[in-house]
Amino acid sequence: MEKEAGKIFKGMSRSDLIVAAADVYSDLNVVHPFREGNGRTQRILFEHLVMNAGFEISWWGVENDEWLYANIAAYNCILEPLQQVFNRCIGQQILA
């Protein structure tokens, strides 16, 4: 049974979420479905997905050069830089 799109990362630990988010983000980034605004759209989507998984997320600490490098590396199947970015961006679990 497929998961609802909004619950794709639900129930994951923070460390598993970081790895899964980097993997899914890199795949979606390769598809690049829009002529303009792919990065902004993907970040908004991942804010929704990560928050629905129960974690805080903030992109503020990511520099443009670091973000570009991580995405180029992920395109070449080297996910560690993107995982490092998600490790810094994904915060604590949201307590209800």
JSON list of N, CA, C and O in Angstrom, two decimals, residues 67-90:
[
{"chain": "A", "resi": 67, "resn": "TRP", "atom": "N", "xyz": [24.57, 25.10, -0.99]},
{"chain": "A", "resi": 67, "resn": "TRP", "atom": "CA", "xyz": [23.36, 24.50, -1.53]},
{"chain": "A", "resi": 67, "resn": "TRP", "atom": "C", "xyz": [23.59, 24.02, -2.96]},
{"chain": "A", "resi": 67, "resn": "TRP", "atom": "O", "xyz": [23.22, 22.89, -3.33]},
{"chain": "A", "resi": 68, "resn": "LEU", "atom": "N", "xyz": [24.22, 24.84, -3.78]},
{"chain": "A", "resi": 68, "resn": "LEU", "atom": "CA", "xyz": [24.51, 24.48, -5.17]},
{"chain": "A", "resi": 68, "resn": "LEU", "atom": "C", "xyz": [25.44, 23.27, -5.23]},
{"chain": "A", "resi": 68, "resn": "LEU", "atom": "O", "xyz": [25.19, 22.32, -5.98]},
{"chain": "A", "resi": 69, "resn": "TYR", "atom": "N", "xyz": [26.51, 23.29, -4.43]},
{"chain": "A", "resi": 69, "resn": "TYR", "atom": "CA", "xyz": [27.45, 22.16, -4.39]},
{"chain": "A", "resi": 69, "resn": "TYR", "atom": "C", "xyz": [26.74, 20.87, -3.99]},
{"chain": "A", "resi": 69, "resn": "TYR", "atom": "O", "xyz": [26.93, 19.82, -4.61]},
{"chain": "A", "resi": 70, "resn": "ALA", "atom": "N", "xyz": [25.89, 20.92, -2.95]},
{"chain": "A", "resi": 70, "resn": "ALA", "atom": "CA", "xyz": [25.19, 19.73, -2.46]},
{"chain": "A", "resi": 70, "resn": "ALA", "atom": "C", "xyz": [24.25, 19.17, -3.53]},
{"chain": "A", "resi": 70, "resn": "ALA", "atom": "O", "xyz": [24.16, 17.95, -3.69]},
{"chain": "A", "resi": 71, "resn": "ASN", "atom": "N", "xyz": [23.59, 20.05, -4.27]},
{"chain": "A", "resi": 71, "resn": "ASN", "atom": "CA", "xyz": [22.68, 19.58, -5.30]},
{"chain": "A", "resi": 71, "resn": "ASN", "atom": "C", "xyz": [23.41, 19.01, -6.51]},
{"chain": "A", "resi": 71, "resn": "ASN", "atom": "O", "xyz": [22.96, 18.02, -7.09]},
{"chain": "A", "resi": 72, "resn": "ILE", "atom": "N", "xyz": [24.54, 19.59, -6.87]},
{"chain": "A", "resi": 72, "resn": "ILE", "atom": "CA", "xyz": [25.33, 19.04, -7.97]},
{"chain": "A", "resi": 72, "resn": "ILE", "atom": "C", "xyz": [25.90, 17.68, -7.57]},
{"chain": "A", "resi": 72, "resn": "ILE", "atom": "O", "xyz": [25.88, 16.72, -8.34]},
{"chain": "A", "resi": 73, "resn": "ALA", "atom": "N", "xyz": [26.41, 17.57, -6.34]},
{"chain": "A", "resi": 73, "resn": "ALA", "atom": "CA", "xyz": [26.93, 16.29, -5.85]},
{"chain": "A", "resi": 73, "resn": "ALA", "atom": "C", "xyz": [25.82, 15.23, -5.86]},
{"chain": "A", "resi": 73, "resn": "ALA", "atom": "O", "xyz": [26.05, 14.08, -6.28]},
{"chain": "A", "resi": 74, "resn": "ALA", "atom": "N", "xyz": [24.62, 15.60, -5.40]},
{"chain": "A", "resi": 74, "resn": "ALA", "atom": "CA", "xyz": [23.50, 14.65, -5.37]},
{"chain": "A", "resi": 74, "resn": "ALA", "atom": "C", "xyz": [23.13, 14.19, -6.78]},
{"chain": "A", "resi": 74, "resn": "ALA", "atom": "O", "xyz": [22.78, 13.03, -6.98]},
{"chain": "A", "resi": 75, "resn": "TYR", "atom": "N", "xyz": [23.20, 15.10, -7.74]},
{"chain": "A", "resi": 75, "resn": "TYR", "atom": "CA", "xyz": [22.93, 14.73, -9.12]},
{"chain": "A", "resi": 75, "resn": "TYR", "atom": "C", "xyz": [23.90, 13.64, -9.58]},
{"chain": "A", "resi": 75, "resn": "TYR", "atom": "O", "xyz": [23.55, 12.77, -10.37]},
{"chain": "A", "resi": 76, "resn": "ASN", "atom": "N", "xyz": [25.11, 13.67, -9.04]},
{"chain": "A", "resi": 76, "resn": "ASN", "atom": "CA", "xyz": [26.14, 12.68, -9.36]},
{"chain": "A", "resi": 76, "resn": "ASN", "atom": "C", "xyz": [26.14, 11.52, -8.37]},
{"chain": "A", "resi": 76, "resn": "ASN", "atom": "O", "xyz": [27.14, 10.82, -8.24]},
{"chain": "A", "resi": 77, "resn": "CYS", "atom": "N", "xyz": [25.03, 11.34, -7.66]},
{"chain": "A", "resi": 77, "resn": "CYS", "atom": "CA", "xyz": [24.81, 10.22, -6.72]},
{"chain": "A", "resi": 77, "resn": "CYS", "atom": "C", "xyz": [25.72, 10.27, -5.49]},
{"chain": "A", "resi": 77, "resn": "CYS", "atom": "O", "xyz": [25.99, 9.23, -4.87]},
{"chain": "A", "resi": 78, "resn": "ILE", "atom": "N", "xyz": [26.20, 11.45, -5.14]},
{"chain": "A", "resi": 78, "resn": "ILE", "atom": "CA", "xyz": [26.97, 11.65, -3.91]},
{"chain": "A", "resi": 78, "resn": "ILE", "atom": "C", "xyz": [26.07, 12.44, -2.98]},
{"chain": "A", "resi": 78, "resn": "ILE", "atom": "O", "xyz": [25.94, 13.66, -3.11]},
{"chain": "A", "resi": 79, "resn": "LEU", "atom": "N", "xyz": [25.41, 11.73, -2.06]},
{"chain": "A", "resi": 79, "resn": "LEU", "atom": "CA", "xyz": [24.37, 12.35, -1.25]},
{"chain": "A", "resi": 79, "resn": "LEU", "atom": "C", "xyz": [24.87, 12.96, 0.06]},
{"chain": "A", "resi": 79, "resn": "LEU", "atom": "O", "xyz": [24.12, 13.68, 0.72]},
{"chain": "A", "resi": 80, "resn": "GLU", "atom": "N", "xyz": [26.10, 12.71, 0.44]},
{"chain": "A", "resi": 80, "resn": "GLU", "atom": "CA", "xyz": [26.60, 13.18, 1.73]},
{"chain": "A", "resi": 80, "resn": "GLU", "atom": "C", "xyz": [26.49, 14.70, 1.91]},
{"chain": "A", "resi": 80, "resn": "GLU", "atom": "O", "xyz": [26.04, 15.15, 2.97]},
{"chain": "A", "resi": 81, "resn": "PRO", "atom": "N", "xyz": [26.88, 15.53, 0.94]},
{"chain": "A", "resi": 81, "resn": "PRO", "atom": "CA", "xyz": [26.73, 16.97, 1.14]},
{"chain": "A", "resi": 81, "resn": "PRO", "atom": "C", "xyz": [25.28, 17.40, 1.34]},
{"chain": "A", "resi": 81, "resn": "PRO", "atom": "O", "xyz": [25.01, 18.25, 2.19]},
{"chain": "A", "resi": 82, "resn": "LEU", "atom": "N", "xyz": [24.35, 16.79, 0.62]},
{"chain": "A", "resi": 82, "resn": "LEU", "atom": "CA", "xyz": [22.94, 17.13, 0.80]},
{"chain": "A", "resi": 82, "resn": "LEU", "atom": "C", "xyz": [22.44, 16.62, 2.15]},
{"chain": "A", "resi": 82, "resn": "LEU", "atom": "O", "xyz": [21.66, 17.29, 2.83]},
{"chain": "A", "resi": 83, "resn": "GLN", "atom": "N", "xyz": [22.92, 15.47, 2.58]},
{"chain": "A", "resi": 83, "resn": "GLN", "atom": "CA", "xyz": [22.58, 14.96, 3.91]},
{"chain": "A", "resi": 83, "resn": "GLN", "atom": "C", "xyz": [23.09, 15.92, 4.99]},
{"chain": "A", "resi": 83, "resn": "GLN", "atom": "O", "xyz": [22.40, 16.17, 5.98]},
{"chain": "A", "resi": 84, "resn": "GLN", "atom": "N", "xyz": [24.28, 16.47, 4.79]},
{"chain": "A", "resi": 84, "resn": "GLN", "atom": "CA", "xyz": [24.82, 17.43, 5.76]},
{"chain": "A", "resi": 84, "resn": "GLN", "atom": "C", "xyz": [23.96, 18.69, 5.82]},
{"chain": "A", "resi": 84, "resn": "GLN", "atom": "O", "xyz": [23.72, 19.23, 6.91]},
{"chain": "A", "resi": 85, "resn": "VAL", "atom": "N", "xyz": [23.45, 19.13, 4.68]},
{"chain": "A", "resi": 85, "resn": "VAL", "atom": "CA", "xyz": [22.56, 20.29, 4.66]},
{"chain": "A", "resi": 85, "resn": "VAL", "atom": "C", "xyz": [21.27, 19.97, 5.42]},
{"chain": "A", "resi": 85, "resn": "VAL", "atom": "O", "xyz": [20.84, 20.74, 6.28]},
{"chain": "A", "resi": 86, "resn": "PHE", "atom": "N", "xyz": [20.66, 18.83, 5.11]},
{"chain": "A", "resi": 86, "resn": "PHE", "atom": "CA", "xyz": [19.44, 18.45, 5.81]},
{"chain": "A", "resi": 86, "resn": "PHE", "atom": "C", "xyz": [19.69, 18.23, 7.30]},
{"chain": "A", "resi": 86, "resn": "PHE", "atom": "O", "xyz": [18.83, 18.53, 8.12]},
{"chain": "A", "resi": 87, "resn": "ASN", "atom": "N", "xyz": [20.88, 17.75, 7.66]},
{"chain": "A", "resi": 87, "resn": "ASN", "atom": "CA", "xyz": [21.21, 17.57, 9.08]},
{"chain": "A", "resi": 87, "resn": "ASN", "atom": "C", "xyz": [21.17, 18.91, 9.82]},
{"chain": "A", "resi": 87, "resn": "ASN", "atom": "O", "xyz": [20.74, 19.00, 10.97]},
{"chain": "A", "resi": 88, "resn": "ARG", "atom": "N", "xyz": [21.64, 19.96, 9.16]},
{"chain": "A", "resi": 88, "resn": "ARG", "atom": "CA", "xyz": [21.61, 21.30, 9.79]},
{"chain": "A", "resi": 88, "resn": "ARG", "atom": "C", "xyz": [20.23, 21.93, 9.74]},
{"chain": "A", "resi": 88, "resn": "ARG", "atom": "O", "xyz": [19.85, 22.68, 10.62]},
{"chain": "A", "resi": 89, "resn": "CYS", "atom": "N", "xyz": [19.45, 21.62, 8.70]},
{"chain": "A", "resi": 89, "resn": "CYS", "atom": "CA", "xyz": [18.15, 22.26, 8.52]},
{"chain": "A", "resi": 89, "resn": "CYS", "atom": "C", "xyz": [17.03, 21.61, 9.34]},
{"chain": "A", "resi": 89, "resn": "CYS", "atom": "O", "xyz": [16.11, 22.29, 9.75]},
{"chain": "A", "resi": 90, "resn": "ILE", "atom": "N", "xyz": [17.11, 20.31, 9.49]},
{"chain": "A", "resi": 90, "resn": "ILE", "atom": "CA", "xyz": [16.07, 19.61, 10.23]},
{"chain": "A", "resi": 90, "resn": "ILE", "atom": "C", "xyz": [16.39, 19.70, 11.70]},
{"chain": "A", "resi": 90, "resn": "ILE", "atom": "O", "xyz": [17.45, 19.26, 12.15]}
]
